[in-house]
mmCIF file of C-alpha atoms in Angstrom:
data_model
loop_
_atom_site.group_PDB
_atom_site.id
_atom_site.type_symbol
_atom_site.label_atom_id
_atom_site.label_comp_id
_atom_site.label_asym_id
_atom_site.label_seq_id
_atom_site.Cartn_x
_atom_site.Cartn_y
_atom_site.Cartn_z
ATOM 1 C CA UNK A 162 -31.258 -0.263 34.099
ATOM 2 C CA UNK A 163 -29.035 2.881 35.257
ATOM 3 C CA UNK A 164 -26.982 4.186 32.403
ATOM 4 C CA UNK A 165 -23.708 3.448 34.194
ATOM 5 C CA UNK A 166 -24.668 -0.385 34.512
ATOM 6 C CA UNK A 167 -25.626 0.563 30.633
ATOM 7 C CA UNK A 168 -22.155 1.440 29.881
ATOM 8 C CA UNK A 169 -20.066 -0.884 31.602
ATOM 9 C CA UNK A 170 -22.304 -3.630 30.149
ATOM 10 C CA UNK A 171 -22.047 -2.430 26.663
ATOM 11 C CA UNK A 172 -17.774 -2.206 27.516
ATOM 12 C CA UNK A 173 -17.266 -5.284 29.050
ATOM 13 C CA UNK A 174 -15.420 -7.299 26.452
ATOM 14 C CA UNK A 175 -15.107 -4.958 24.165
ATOM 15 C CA UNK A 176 -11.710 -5.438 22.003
ATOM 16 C CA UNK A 177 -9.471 -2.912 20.728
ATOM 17 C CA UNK A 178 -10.225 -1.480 16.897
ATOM 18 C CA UNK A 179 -7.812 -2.809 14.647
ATOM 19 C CA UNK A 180 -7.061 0.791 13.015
ATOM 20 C CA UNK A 181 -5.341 -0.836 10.022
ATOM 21 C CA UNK A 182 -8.022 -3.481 8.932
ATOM 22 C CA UNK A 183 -8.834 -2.082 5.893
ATOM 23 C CA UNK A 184 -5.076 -1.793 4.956
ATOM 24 C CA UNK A 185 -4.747 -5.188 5.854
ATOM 25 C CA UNK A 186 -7.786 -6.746 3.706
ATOM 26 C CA UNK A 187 -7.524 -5.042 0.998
ATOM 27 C CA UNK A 188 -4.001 -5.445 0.531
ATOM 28 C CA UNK A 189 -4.596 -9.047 1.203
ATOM 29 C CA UNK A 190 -7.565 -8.826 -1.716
ATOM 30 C CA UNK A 191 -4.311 -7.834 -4.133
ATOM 31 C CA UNK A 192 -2.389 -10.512 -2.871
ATOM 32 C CA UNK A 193 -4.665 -13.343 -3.115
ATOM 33 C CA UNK A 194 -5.819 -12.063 -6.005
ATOM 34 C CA UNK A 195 -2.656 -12.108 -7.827
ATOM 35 C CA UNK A 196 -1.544 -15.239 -7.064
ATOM 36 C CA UNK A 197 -5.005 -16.472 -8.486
ATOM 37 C CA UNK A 198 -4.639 -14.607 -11.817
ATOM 38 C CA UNK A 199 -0.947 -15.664 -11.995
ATOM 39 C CA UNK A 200 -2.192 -19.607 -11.439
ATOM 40 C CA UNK A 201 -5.546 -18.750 -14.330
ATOM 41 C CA UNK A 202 -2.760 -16.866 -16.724
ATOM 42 C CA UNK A 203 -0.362 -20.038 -16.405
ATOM 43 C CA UNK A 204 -3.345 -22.821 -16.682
ATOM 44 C CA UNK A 205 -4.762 -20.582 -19.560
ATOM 45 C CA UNK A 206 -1.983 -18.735 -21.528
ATOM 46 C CA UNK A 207 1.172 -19.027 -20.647
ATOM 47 C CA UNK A 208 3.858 -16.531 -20.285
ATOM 48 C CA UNK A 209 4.932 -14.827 -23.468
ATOM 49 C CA UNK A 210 7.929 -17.081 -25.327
ATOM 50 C CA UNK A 211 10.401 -13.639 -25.208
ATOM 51 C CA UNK A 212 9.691 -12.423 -21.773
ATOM 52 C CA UNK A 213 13.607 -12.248 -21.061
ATOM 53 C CA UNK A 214 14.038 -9.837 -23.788
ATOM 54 C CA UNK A 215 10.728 -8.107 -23.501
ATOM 55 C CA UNK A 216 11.966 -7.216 -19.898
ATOM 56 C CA UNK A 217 15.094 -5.389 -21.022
ATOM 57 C CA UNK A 218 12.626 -3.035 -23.172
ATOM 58 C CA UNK A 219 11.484 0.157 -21.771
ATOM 59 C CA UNK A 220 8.073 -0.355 -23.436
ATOM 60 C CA UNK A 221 7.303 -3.383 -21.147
ATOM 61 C CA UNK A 222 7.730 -1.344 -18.003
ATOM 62 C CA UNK A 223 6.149 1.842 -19.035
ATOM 63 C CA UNK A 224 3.204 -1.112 -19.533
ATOM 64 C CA UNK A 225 3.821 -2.334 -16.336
ATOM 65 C CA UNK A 226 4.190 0.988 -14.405
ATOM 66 C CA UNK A 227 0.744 2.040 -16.027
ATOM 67 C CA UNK A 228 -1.238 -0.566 -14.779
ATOM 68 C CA UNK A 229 1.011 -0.356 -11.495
ATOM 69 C CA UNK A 230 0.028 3.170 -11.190
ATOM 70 C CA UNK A 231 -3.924 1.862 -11.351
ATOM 71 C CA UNK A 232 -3.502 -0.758 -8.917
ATOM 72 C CA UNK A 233 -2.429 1.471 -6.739
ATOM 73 C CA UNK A 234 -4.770 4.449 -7.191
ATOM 74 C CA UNK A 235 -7.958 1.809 -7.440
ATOM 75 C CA UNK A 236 -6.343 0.415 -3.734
ATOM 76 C CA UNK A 237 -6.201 4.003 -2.030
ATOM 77 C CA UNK A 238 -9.785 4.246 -3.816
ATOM 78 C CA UNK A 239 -10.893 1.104 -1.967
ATOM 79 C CA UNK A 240 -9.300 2.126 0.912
ATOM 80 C CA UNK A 241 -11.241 5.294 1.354
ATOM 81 C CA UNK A 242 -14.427 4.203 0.581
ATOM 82 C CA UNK A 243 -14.185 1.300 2.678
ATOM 83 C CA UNK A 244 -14.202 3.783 5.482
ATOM 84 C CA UNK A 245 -17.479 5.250 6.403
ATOM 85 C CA UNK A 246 -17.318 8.966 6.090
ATOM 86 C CA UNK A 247 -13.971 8.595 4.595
ATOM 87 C CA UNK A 248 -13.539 12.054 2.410
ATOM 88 C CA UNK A 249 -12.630 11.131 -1.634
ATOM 89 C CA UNK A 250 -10.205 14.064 -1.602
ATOM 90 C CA UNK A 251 -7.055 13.233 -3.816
ATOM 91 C CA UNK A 252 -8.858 10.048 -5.134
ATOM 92 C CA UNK A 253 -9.815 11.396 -8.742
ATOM 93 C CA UNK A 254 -6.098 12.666 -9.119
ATOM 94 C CA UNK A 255 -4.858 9.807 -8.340
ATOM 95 C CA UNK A 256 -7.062 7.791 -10.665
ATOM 96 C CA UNK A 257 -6.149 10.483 -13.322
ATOM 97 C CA UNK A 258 -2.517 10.226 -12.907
ATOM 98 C CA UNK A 259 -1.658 7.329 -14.376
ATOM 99 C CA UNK A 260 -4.539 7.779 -17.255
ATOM 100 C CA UNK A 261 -2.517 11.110 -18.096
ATOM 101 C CA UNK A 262 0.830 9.485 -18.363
ATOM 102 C CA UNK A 263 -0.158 6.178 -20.928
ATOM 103 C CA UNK A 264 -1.974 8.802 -23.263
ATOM 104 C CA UNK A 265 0.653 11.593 -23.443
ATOM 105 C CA UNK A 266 2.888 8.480 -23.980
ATOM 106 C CA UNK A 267 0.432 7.568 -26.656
ATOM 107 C CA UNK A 268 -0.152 10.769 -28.091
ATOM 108 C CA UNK A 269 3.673 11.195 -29.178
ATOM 109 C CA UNK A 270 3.679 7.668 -30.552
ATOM 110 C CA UNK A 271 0.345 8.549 -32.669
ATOM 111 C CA UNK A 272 1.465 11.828 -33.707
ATOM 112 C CA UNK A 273 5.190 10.437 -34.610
ATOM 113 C CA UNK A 274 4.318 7.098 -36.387
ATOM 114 C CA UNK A 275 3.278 7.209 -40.203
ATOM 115 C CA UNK A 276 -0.478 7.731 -41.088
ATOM 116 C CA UNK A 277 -0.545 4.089 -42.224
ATOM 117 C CA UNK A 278 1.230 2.765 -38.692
ATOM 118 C CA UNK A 279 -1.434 4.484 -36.282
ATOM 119 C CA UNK A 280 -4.351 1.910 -36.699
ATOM 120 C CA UNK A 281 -1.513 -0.600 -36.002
ATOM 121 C CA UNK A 282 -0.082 1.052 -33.219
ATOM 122 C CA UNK A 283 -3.836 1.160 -31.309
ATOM 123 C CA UNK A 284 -5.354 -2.236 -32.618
ATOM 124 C CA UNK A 285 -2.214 -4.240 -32.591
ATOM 125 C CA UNK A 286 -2.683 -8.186 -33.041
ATOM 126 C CA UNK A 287 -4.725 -8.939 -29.831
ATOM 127 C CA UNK A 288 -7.362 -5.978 -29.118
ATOM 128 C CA UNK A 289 -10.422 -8.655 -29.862
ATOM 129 C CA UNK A 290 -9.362 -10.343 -26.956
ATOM 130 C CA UNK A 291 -6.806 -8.210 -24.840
ATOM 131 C CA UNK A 292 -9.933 -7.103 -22.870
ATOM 132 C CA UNK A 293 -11.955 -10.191 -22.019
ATOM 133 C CA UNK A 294 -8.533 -11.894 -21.117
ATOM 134 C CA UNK A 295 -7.925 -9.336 -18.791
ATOM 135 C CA UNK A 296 -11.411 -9.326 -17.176
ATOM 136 C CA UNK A 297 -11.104 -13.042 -17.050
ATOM 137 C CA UNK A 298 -7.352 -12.733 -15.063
ATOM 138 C CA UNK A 299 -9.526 -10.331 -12.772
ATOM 139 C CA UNK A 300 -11.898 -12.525 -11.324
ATOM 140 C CA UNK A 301 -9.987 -13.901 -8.359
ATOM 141 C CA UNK A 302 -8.888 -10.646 -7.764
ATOM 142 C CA UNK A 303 -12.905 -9.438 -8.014
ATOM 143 C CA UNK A 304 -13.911 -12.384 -5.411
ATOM 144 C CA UNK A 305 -11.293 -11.144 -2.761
ATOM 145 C CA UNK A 306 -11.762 -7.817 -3.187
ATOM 146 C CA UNK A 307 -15.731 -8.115 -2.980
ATOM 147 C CA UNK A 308 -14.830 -10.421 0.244
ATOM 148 C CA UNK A 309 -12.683 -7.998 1.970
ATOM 149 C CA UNK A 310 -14.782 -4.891 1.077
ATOM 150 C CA UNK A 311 -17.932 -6.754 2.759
ATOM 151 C CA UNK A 312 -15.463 -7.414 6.115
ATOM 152 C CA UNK A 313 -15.366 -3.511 6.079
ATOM 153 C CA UNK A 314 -17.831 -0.954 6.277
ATOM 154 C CA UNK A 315 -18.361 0.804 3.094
ATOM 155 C CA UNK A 316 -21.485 3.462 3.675
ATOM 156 C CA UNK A 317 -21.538 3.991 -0.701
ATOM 157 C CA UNK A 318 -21.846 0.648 -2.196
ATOM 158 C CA UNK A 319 -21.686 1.269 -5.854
ATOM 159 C CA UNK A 320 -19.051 3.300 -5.569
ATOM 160 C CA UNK A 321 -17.224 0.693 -3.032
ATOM 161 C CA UNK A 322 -18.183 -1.961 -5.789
ATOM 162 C CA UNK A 323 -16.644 -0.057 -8.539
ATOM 163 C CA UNK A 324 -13.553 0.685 -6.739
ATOM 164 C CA UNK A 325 -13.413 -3.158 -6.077
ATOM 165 C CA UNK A 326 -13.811 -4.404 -8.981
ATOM 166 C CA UNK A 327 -10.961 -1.454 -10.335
ATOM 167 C CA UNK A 328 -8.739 -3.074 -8.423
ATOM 168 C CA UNK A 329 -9.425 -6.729 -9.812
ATOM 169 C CA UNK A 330 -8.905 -5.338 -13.164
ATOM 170 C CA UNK A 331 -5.839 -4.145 -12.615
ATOM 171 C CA UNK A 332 -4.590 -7.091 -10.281
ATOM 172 C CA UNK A 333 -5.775 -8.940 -13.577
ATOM 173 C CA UNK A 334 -3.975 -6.476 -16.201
ATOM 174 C CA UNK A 335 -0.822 -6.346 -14.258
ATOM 175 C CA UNK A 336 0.045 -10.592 -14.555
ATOM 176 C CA UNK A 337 -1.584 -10.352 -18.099
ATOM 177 C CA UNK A 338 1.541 -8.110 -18.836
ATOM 178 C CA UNK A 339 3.473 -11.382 -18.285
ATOM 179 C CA UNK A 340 1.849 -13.201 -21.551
ATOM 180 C CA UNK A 341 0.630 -9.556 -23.655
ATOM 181 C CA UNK A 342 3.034 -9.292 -26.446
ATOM 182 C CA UNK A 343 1.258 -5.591 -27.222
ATOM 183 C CA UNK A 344 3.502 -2.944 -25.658
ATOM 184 C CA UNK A 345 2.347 0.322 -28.062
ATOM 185 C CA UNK A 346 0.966 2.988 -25.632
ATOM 186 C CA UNK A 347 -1.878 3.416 -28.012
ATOM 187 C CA UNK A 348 -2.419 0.015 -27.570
ATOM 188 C CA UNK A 349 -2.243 -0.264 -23.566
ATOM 189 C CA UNK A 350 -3.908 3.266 -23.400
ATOM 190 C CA UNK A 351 -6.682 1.722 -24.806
ATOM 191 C CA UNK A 352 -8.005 -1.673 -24.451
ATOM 192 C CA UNK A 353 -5.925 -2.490 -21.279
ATOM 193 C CA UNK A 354 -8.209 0.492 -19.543
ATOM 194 C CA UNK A 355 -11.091 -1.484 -21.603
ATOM 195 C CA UNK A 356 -10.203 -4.783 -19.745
ATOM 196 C CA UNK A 357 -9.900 -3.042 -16.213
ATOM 197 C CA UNK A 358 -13.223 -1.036 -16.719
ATOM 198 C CA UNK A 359 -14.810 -4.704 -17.721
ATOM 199 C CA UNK A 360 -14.983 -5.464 -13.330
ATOM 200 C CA UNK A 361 -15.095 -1.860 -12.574
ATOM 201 C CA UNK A 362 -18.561 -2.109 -14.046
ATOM 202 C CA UNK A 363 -19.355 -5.059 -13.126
ATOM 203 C CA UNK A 364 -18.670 -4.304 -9.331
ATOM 204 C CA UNK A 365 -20.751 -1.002 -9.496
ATOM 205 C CA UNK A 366 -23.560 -3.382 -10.905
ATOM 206 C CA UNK A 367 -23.306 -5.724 -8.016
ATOM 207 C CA UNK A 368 -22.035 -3.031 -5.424
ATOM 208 C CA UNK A 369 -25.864 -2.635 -4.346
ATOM 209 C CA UNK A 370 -26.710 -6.144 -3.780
ATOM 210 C CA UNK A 371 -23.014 -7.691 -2.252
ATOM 211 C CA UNK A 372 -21.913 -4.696 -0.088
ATOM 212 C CA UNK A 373 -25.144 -3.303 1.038
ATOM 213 C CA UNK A 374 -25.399 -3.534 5.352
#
């Protein structure tokens, strides 16, 4: 065979690259994933009884915009490494960021409380379970973002797994906010990143075996 017939033969029928597929799936892995955890949380828990007031406190969304800020660092993350030769530049900042915020936060509620308030103020009522529940919220989220990741082309497969299951944890952390009656920054600076680290090791476990070509 010449290599012109070659070419044309290897062209003929060839589609046009979707140039936003990874946008697409994993931001589709977040939004399946959500409603999933939101469906578990309501089957499971329940939303907290004084969610209308918790709402109104500025606590709740410095909470919120925490794990926000994760979601959304852990989904450029994905992004990126869902990309063969994708460069990481900009991705441990942006993992960092919202790390930094949550523990400054922390550290002036620590170094302002009473002696006898700090262990409060980190253990709360819930840390034995805050964690698990969270990893448990995360597991639809960790099943679509697994699904989409393997639709892509990730060339680093722990790290890809990691990232995925980052973003399950957080997907999971962010409805848990809707029934966690902890709101302390030492608290959430704590065993919230617990829970999301929970699927971000389990994905770079299982990163080798599910998203390996």
């Amino acid at each position: 065979m010449k290599t012109d017939e070659l070419v044309r033969l290897l062209a003929t029928g060839a589609d046009a690259v979707d140039t936003h597929a990874a946008e697409r799936r994993i931001a589709g892995a977040v939004g399946y994933g959500a409603v999933g955890a939101l469906l578990l949380m309501l089957a499971l828990l329940g939303v907290r009884a004084d969610l209308e007031q918790a709402v109104s406190s500025p606590s709740f969304w410095l909470k919120t915009g925490f794990v926000a800020g994760v979601l959304a660092a852990s989904a450029f993350t994905a992004w990126r490494l869902a990309r063969p030769g994708a460069r990481l530049a900009g991705v441990p900042a942006a993992l960092a960021a919202p790390l930094v915020v949550i523990w400054a936060f922390a550290a002036y509620a620590l170094l302002g409380a009473d002696p006898a308030q700090r262990a409060d103020l980190v253990l709360g009522a819930t840390w034995r379970w805050c964690p698990w529940l969270i990893a448990l919220l995360s597991l639809p989220a960790f099943v679509a973002a697994v699904h989409a990741m393997q639709g892509l082309a990730p060339t680093r497969p722990r790290l890809a797994g990691a990232a995925a299951g980052l973003l399950a944890g957080a997907t999971g952390a962010l409805v848990y906010c809707l029934h966690c009656p902890e709101s302390a920054p030492p608290f959430i600076g704590l065993w919230y990143v617990v829970g999301m680290l929970v699927p971000a090791l389990a994905g770079a476990a299982l990163g080798e075996r599910l998203l390996r070509w």
